[in-house]
Amino acid sequence: MAFPKNHFGVPQYPSTDTRRLFVLLGAIDLLERPTVSAIADLTSHDRDTIDQEVNRLREEFGVSLHKVGEVYHIESWGKVLNPEGVKGYLRG
């Protein structure tokens, strides 16, 4: 099934689709300064849901993410997720 893409070419998966979390994590890795605003601009995710989605990444996949000030940092991808595979979802 093909999903629509935003103006940056990022697939717009439904909010219940796990791939949406992978897009978020890939964006945090890609962006030089991954703030909520920058992530929302790149992914078209609602700013109000990004913190909740980050918490889901922590809980469901063991990703270690920290927010220093306004900027997210990935400390560890956890034991389940492969960084290269996850980043592929950002490109569709």
Short mmCIF file of C-alpha atoms in Angstrom, two decimals:
data_model
loop_
_atom_site.label_atom_id
_atom_site.label_comp_id
_atom_site.label_asym_id
_atom_site.label_seq_id
_atom_site.Cartn_x
_atom_site.Cartn_y
_atom_site.Cartn_z
CA MET A 1 0.00 0.00 0.00
CA ALA A 2 1.35 3.40 -0.97
CA PHE A 3 1.18 6.21 1.56
CA PRO A 4 1.07 9.92 0.76
CA LYS A 5 4.29 11.88 1.27
CA ASN A 6 4.79 15.41 2.55
CA HIS A 7 6.70 18.09 0.62
CA PHE A 8 10.02 16.64 1.91
CA GLY A 9 9.10 13.19 0.61
CA VAL A 10 8.47 11.75 4.09
CA PRO A 11 5.75 9.08 4.15
CA GLN A 12 2.67 9.95 6.18
CA TYR A 13 1.85 6.73 8.02
CA PRO A 14 -1.32 6.59 10.14
CA SER A 15 -0.93 7.43 13.83
CA THR A 16 -1.49 3.78 14.78
CA ASP A 17 1.24 2.50 12.43
CA THR A 18 4.58 1.64 14.09
CA ARG A 19 6.43 2.90 11.03
CA ARG A 20 5.40 6.39 12.13
CA LEU A 21 7.66 5.95 15.18
CA PHE A 22 10.49 4.85 12.92
CA VAL A 23 10.07 8.02 10.85
CA LEU A 24 10.31 10.06 14.04
CA LEU A 25 13.46 8.27 15.21
CA GLY A 26 15.04 8.59 11.76
CA ALA A 27 14.31 12.33 11.78
CA ILE A 28 15.93 12.75 15.20
CA ASP A 29 19.02 11.01 13.86
CA LEU A 30 19.09 12.98 10.60
CA LEU A 31 18.49 16.50 11.87
CA GLU A 32 21.44 18.58 13.07
CA ARG A 33 19.30 20.13 15.83
CA PRO A 34 16.27 17.89 16.39
CA THR A 35 13.84 20.07 18.29
CA VAL A 36 10.11 19.43 18.37
CA SER A 37 9.61 22.16 15.76
CA ALA A 38 12.31 20.83 13.43
CA ILE A 39 11.01 17.27 13.74
CA ALA A 40 7.43 18.39 13.10
CA ASP A 41 8.51 20.43 10.07
CA LEU A 42 10.39 17.50 8.50
CA THR A 43 7.93 14.73 9.31
CA SER A 44 4.61 16.62 9.41
CA HIS A 45 3.91 14.98 12.78
CA ASP A 46 1.78 17.05 15.13
CA ARG A 47 4.05 18.92 17.57
CA ASP A 48 1.78 17.93 20.45
CA THR A 49 2.30 14.19 19.85
CA ILE A 50 6.08 14.06 19.44
CA ASP A 51 6.87 13.72 23.16
CA GLN A 52 4.31 10.90 23.45
CA GLU A 53 5.80 9.15 20.41
CA VAL A 54 9.30 9.47 21.89
CA ASN A 55 7.99 7.81 25.06
CA ARG A 56 6.57 4.96 22.97
CA LEU A 57 10.00 4.46 21.36
CA ARG A 58 11.51 4.20 24.83
CA GLU A 59 8.88 1.83 26.20
CA GLU A 60 8.23 -0.40 23.20
CA PHE A 61 11.70 -0.62 21.65
CA GLY A 62 14.12 0.25 24.46
CA VAL A 63 15.49 3.30 22.63
CA SER A 64 17.43 5.60 24.93
CA LEU A 65 16.53 9.18 23.98
CA HIS A 66 17.27 12.27 26.02
CA LYS A 67 16.08 15.81 25.64
CA VAL A 68 18.66 18.43 26.59
CA GLY A 69 16.91 21.76 26.62
CA GLU A 70 14.85 21.61 23.44
CA VAL A 71 17.09 19.17 21.54
CA TYR A 72 16.67 15.39 21.41
CA HIS A 73 19.71 13.10 21.45
CA ILE A 74 19.79 9.37 20.72
CA GLU A 75 22.01 7.63 23.24
CA SER A 76 21.16 4.09 22.17
CA TRP A 77 18.94 2.48 19.53
CA GLY A 78 18.23 -0.38 21.96
CA LYS A 79 18.54 -4.08 21.28
CA VAL A 80 15.67 -4.40 18.82
CA LEU A 81 16.04 -1.65 16.21
CA ASN A 82 18.58 -1.55 13.40
CA PRO A 83 19.51 2.11 12.70
CA GLU A 84 19.89 1.66 8.94
CA GLY A 85 16.58 -0.20 8.67
CA VAL A 86 14.73 2.39 10.72
CA LYS A 87 16.16 5.31 8.73
CA GLY A 88 14.82 3.69 5.56
CA TYR A 89 11.27 4.45 6.70
CA LEU A 90 12.06 8.17 6.64
CA ARG A 91 12.70 7.87 2.91
CA GLY A 92 9.78 5.54 2.30
#
